[in-house]
């Protein structure tokens, strides 16, 4: 079909822009800080120069490259093409690389989290996992990529209120890093909670999700993803995390514990549904 051919062509173009093989943090540091001019000598075919060229190609990938991969992963054909041309693997490698441009690194990690989340759930059926979930779980288990600690850090990096704010106002929108990371946690745990749950719990993901839910200024889109991610993480077989969270007396800025906050959210959702059911009422967003 034309759509499948178009997806393969776009994925092939993305794959050609990236280096053919894996690039590590060590190679990137050598290019950035030790041998900045070595990669420009393209006439030399030595192994060292080849690694430098690959590292330079890897570091020069713009944010739009990762945004294009995230857009292509919306459909099953696109996700399959990204895996065939090793675009998802290059995205996971770039997630774990730190450069001298922290703002660009944060933007790229936000798009990479979206790529992994969409590939993990792409093609998912009501009673069956997606066909590419095992690939994303393998990337999560690879320590060199740093997906598990990176996702936990991004979830913990939600916009925080002032320390002594007297009036509760909506939180600033910020970037999409926290939302995409929470979406990725929910997707990975929904795909294979037995493999992804323990890795994420080791990085303190439950504590960060609880902080998001207890914070009264958390926006509704981010709050919905936090609730989905928390439900997915708590599905680990034989885990006592639900009992620990229920027994915890930690309170948020609203003065509520986690069970009280969940009860309040349930009542708010029921009230909103009742208001939407009123005839001739102005539609509620």
XYZ file of C-alpha atoms in Angstrom:
285
model
C 0.000 0.000 0.000
C 1.005 3.606 -0.526
C 0.898 4.372 3.198
C 3.257 1.508 4.057
C 5.674 2.516 1.286
C 5.624 6.127 2.458
C 6.328 5.056 6.057
C 9.262 2.930 4.947
C 10.680 5.778 2.861
C 10.483 8.265 5.735
C 11.972 5.797 8.200
C 14.764 4.982 5.733
C 15.543 8.697 5.381
C 15.670 9.093 9.171
C 17.923 6.066 9.440
C 20.353 7.426 6.845
C 20.766 10.667 8.773
C 21.788 8.737 11.907
C 25.043 6.781 12.278
C 24.847 3.134 11.218
C 26.136 1.757 14.521
C 25.751 2.486 18.234
C 27.428 5.552 19.739
C 28.325 5.703 23.416
C 28.763 8.576 25.848
C 32.528 8.018 25.753
C 32.709 8.619 22.001
C 30.589 11.746 22.329
C 32.806 13.114 25.098
C 35.898 12.519 22.983
C 34.395 14.523 20.138
C 33.048 17.305 22.372
C 35.955 17.801 24.749
C 39.083 15.934 23.594
C 39.319 15.768 19.786
C 36.974 18.410 18.354
C 38.796 18.598 15.002
C 39.456 14.928 14.430
C 36.040 14.226 12.942
C 36.554 16.804 10.180
C 39.332 14.787 8.535
C 37.031 12.575 6.491
C 39.843 11.395 4.202
C 41.322 9.283 6.997
C 39.621 5.863 7.089
C 41.015 4.769 10.453
C 38.765 3.325 13.128
C 39.275 6.344 15.393
C 38.257 8.799 12.698
C 35.268 6.648 11.812
C 34.025 6.711 15.392
C 34.467 10.470 15.469
C 32.435 10.885 12.301
C 29.654 8.687 13.686
C 29.656 10.603 16.971
C 29.427 13.932 15.130
C 26.522 12.672 13.011
C 24.891 11.414 16.184
C 25.252 14.711 18.056
C 24.116 16.792 15.095
C 20.723 15.111 14.909
C 18.265 17.988 15.495
C 15.215 17.959 17.711
C 13.038 17.818 14.600
C 14.560 14.405 13.740
C 13.221 12.955 16.981
C 9.916 14.807 16.559
C 9.554 13.217 13.120
C 10.223 9.772 14.587
C 7.553 10.386 17.243
C 5.031 11.422 14.578
C 5.826 8.368 12.442
C 5.369 6.036 15.436
C 1.680 6.888 15.665
C 0.812 4.081 13.237
C 1.802 0.436 13.349
C 3.389 0.574 9.886
C 5.486 3.539 10.927
C 6.587 1.908 14.175
C 7.619 -1.235 12.302
C 9.603 0.803 9.792
C 11.363 2.695 12.599
C 12.435 -0.582 14.175
C 13.606 -2.045 10.869
C 15.889 0.935 10.216
C 17.145 1.086 13.836
C 15.707 4.552 14.459
C 14.208 3.555 17.827
C 17.572 2.157 18.929
C 19.338 5.423 17.991
C 16.660 7.341 19.910
C 17.259 5.244 23.034
C 21.011 5.794 22.747
C 20.550 9.558 22.445
C 18.343 9.514 25.540
C 21.297 8.437 27.676
C 23.841 10.872 26.197
C 24.563 14.184 27.930
C 26.099 17.051 25.961
C 27.036 20.667 26.592
C 23.524 21.799 25.556
C 21.181 20.807 28.400
C 18.151 22.501 26.867
C 18.497 20.489 23.667
C 19.031 17.308 25.704
C 15.781 17.881 27.608
C 13.809 18.491 24.415
C 15.256 15.380 22.771
C 14.533 13.198 25.816
C 10.923 14.379 25.793
C 10.530 13.260 22.166
C 12.360 9.975 22.797
C 9.996 9.164 25.674
C 7.093 9.766 23.293
C 8.666 7.503 20.651
C 9.135 4.641 23.130
C 5.612 5.063 24.511
C 3.983 4.996 21.074
C 6.026 2.053 19.820
C 5.271 0.068 23.014
C 1.490 0.380 22.614
C 1.308 0.450 18.819
C -0.915 -2.303 17.506
C -2.098 -3.231 20.990
C -5.333 -5.234 21.085
C -7.837 -5.492 23.966
C -6.550 -8.942 24.959
C -3.054 -8.943 23.471
C 0.135 -6.898 23.759
C 1.508 -4.787 20.975
C 3.866 -6.524 18.540
C 6.809 -4.277 19.452
C 6.455 -4.167 23.246
C 9.326 -6.604 23.839
C 11.717 -4.306 21.955
C 10.891 -1.347 24.189
C 11.207 -3.500 27.318
C 14.653 -4.590 26.103
C 15.685 -0.958 25.674
C 14.432 -0.199 29.188
C 16.477 -3.064 30.646
C 19.672 -1.887 28.909
C 21.576 0.094 31.540
C 23.659 2.003 28.993
C 20.584 3.813 27.673
C 19.526 4.963 31.146
C 15.819 4.910 30.306
C 14.578 3.875 33.757
C 16.465 6.522 35.816
C 15.932 9.122 33.114
C 12.162 8.615 33.035
C 11.972 8.770 36.828
C 13.966 12.014 36.826
C 11.708 13.524 34.172
C 8.561 12.563 36.115
C 10.060 14.169 39.213
C 10.870 17.311 37.236
C 7.295 18.588 36.996
C 6.823 22.348 37.542
C 6.859 23.017 41.277
C 4.845 25.760 43.056
C 6.550 28.536 45.027
C 7.592 27.402 48.520
C 5.180 29.762 50.334
C 2.408 30.340 47.844
C -0.757 31.444 49.651
C -3.081 31.112 46.648
C -3.409 27.874 44.689
C -3.105 28.684 40.995
C -2.758 26.399 37.956
C 0.758 25.160 37.432
C 2.786 26.649 34.562
C 2.681 24.517 31.432
C 6.466 24.071 31.122
C 7.772 21.623 28.538
C 6.325 18.269 27.586
C 9.064 16.246 29.285
C 7.123 15.306 32.415
C 3.947 14.466 30.482
C 5.752 12.326 27.909
C 7.757 10.536 30.611
C 4.580 9.737 32.556
C 2.948 8.517 29.348
C 5.993 6.325 28.652
C 5.895 4.817 32.167
C 2.215 3.975 31.730
C 2.823 2.442 28.297
C 5.785 0.312 29.386
C 4.040 -0.974 32.520
C 0.887 -1.699 30.545
C 2.935 -3.638 27.984
C 4.860 -5.786 30.492
C 4.484 -4.793 34.124
C 6.468 -7.808 35.373
C 9.586 -6.579 33.532
C 9.166 -2.801 33.634
C 7.586 -2.389 37.083
C 10.525 -3.498 39.265
C 13.022 -1.440 37.239
C 10.962 1.717 37.576
C 10.142 1.111 41.228
C 13.861 0.844 41.957
C 14.242 4.402 40.648
C 11.496 5.724 42.956
C 8.776 6.127 40.341
C 6.016 5.492 42.908
C 7.200 8.380 45.046
C 7.251 10.740 42.072
C 3.803 9.687 40.844
C 2.380 10.120 44.342
C 3.841 13.633 44.486
C 2.175 14.502 41.170
C -1.206 13.235 42.337
C -1.018 14.947 45.726
C -0.047 18.297 44.204
C -3.288 20.314 43.748
C -1.777 22.397 40.931
C -1.092 19.446 38.644
C -2.901 19.970 35.348
C -5.631 17.578 34.299
C -3.769 16.061 31.295
C -0.710 15.293 33.415
C -2.864 14.104 36.306
C -4.700 11.619 34.077
C -1.425 10.157 32.836
C -0.080 9.970 36.401
C -3.151 8.006 37.499
C -2.830 5.617 34.549
C 0.875 5.141 35.255
C 0.251 4.534 38.966
C -2.417 1.940 38.193
C -0.062 0.213 35.764
C 2.885 0.164 38.178
C 0.727 -1.252 40.992
C -0.134 -4.273 38.850
C 3.230 -5.919 39.594
C 2.456 -9.497 40.748
C 3.159 -10.092 44.422
C 3.976 -6.455 45.140
C 3.071 -4.739 48.403
C 3.302 -1.241 46.877
C -0.470 -0.674 47.059
C -0.542 -1.490 50.762
C 2.438 0.795 51.416
C 0.878 3.706 49.548
C -2.460 3.222 51.295
C -0.837 3.077 54.733
C 1.355 6.122 54.090
C 0.386 9.255 56.036
C 2.251 11.634 53.750
C 0.111 14.638 52.843
C 0.370 17.048 49.977
C -0.138 20.806 49.902
C -3.879 20.222 49.939
C -3.572 18.446 53.308
C -4.863 15.127 51.955
C -3.307 11.687 51.941
C -3.241 9.613 48.763
C -6.523 7.722 49.468
C -8.259 10.993 50.364
C -6.929 12.657 47.219
C -8.114 9.758 45.050
C -11.551 9.927 46.667
C -11.714 13.650 45.948
C -10.741 13.093 42.306
C -13.436 10.425 41.995
C -16.085 12.789 43.347
C -14.918 15.563 40.992
C -15.150 13.214 38.004
C -18.672 12.108 38.936
C -19.771 15.719 39.406
C -18.329 16.658 36.018
C -20.147 13.760 34.349
C -23.403 14.815 36.016
C -22.967 18.402 34.812
C -22.280 17.241 31.258
C -25.520 15.222 31.288
C -27.675 18.308 31.949
C -29.794 19.162 28.899
C -29.213 22.506 27.098
C -26.127 23.203 29.163
C -23.074 24.905 27.709
C -20.562 22.136 26.820
C -17.899 21.645 29.475
C -14.401 21.012 28.058
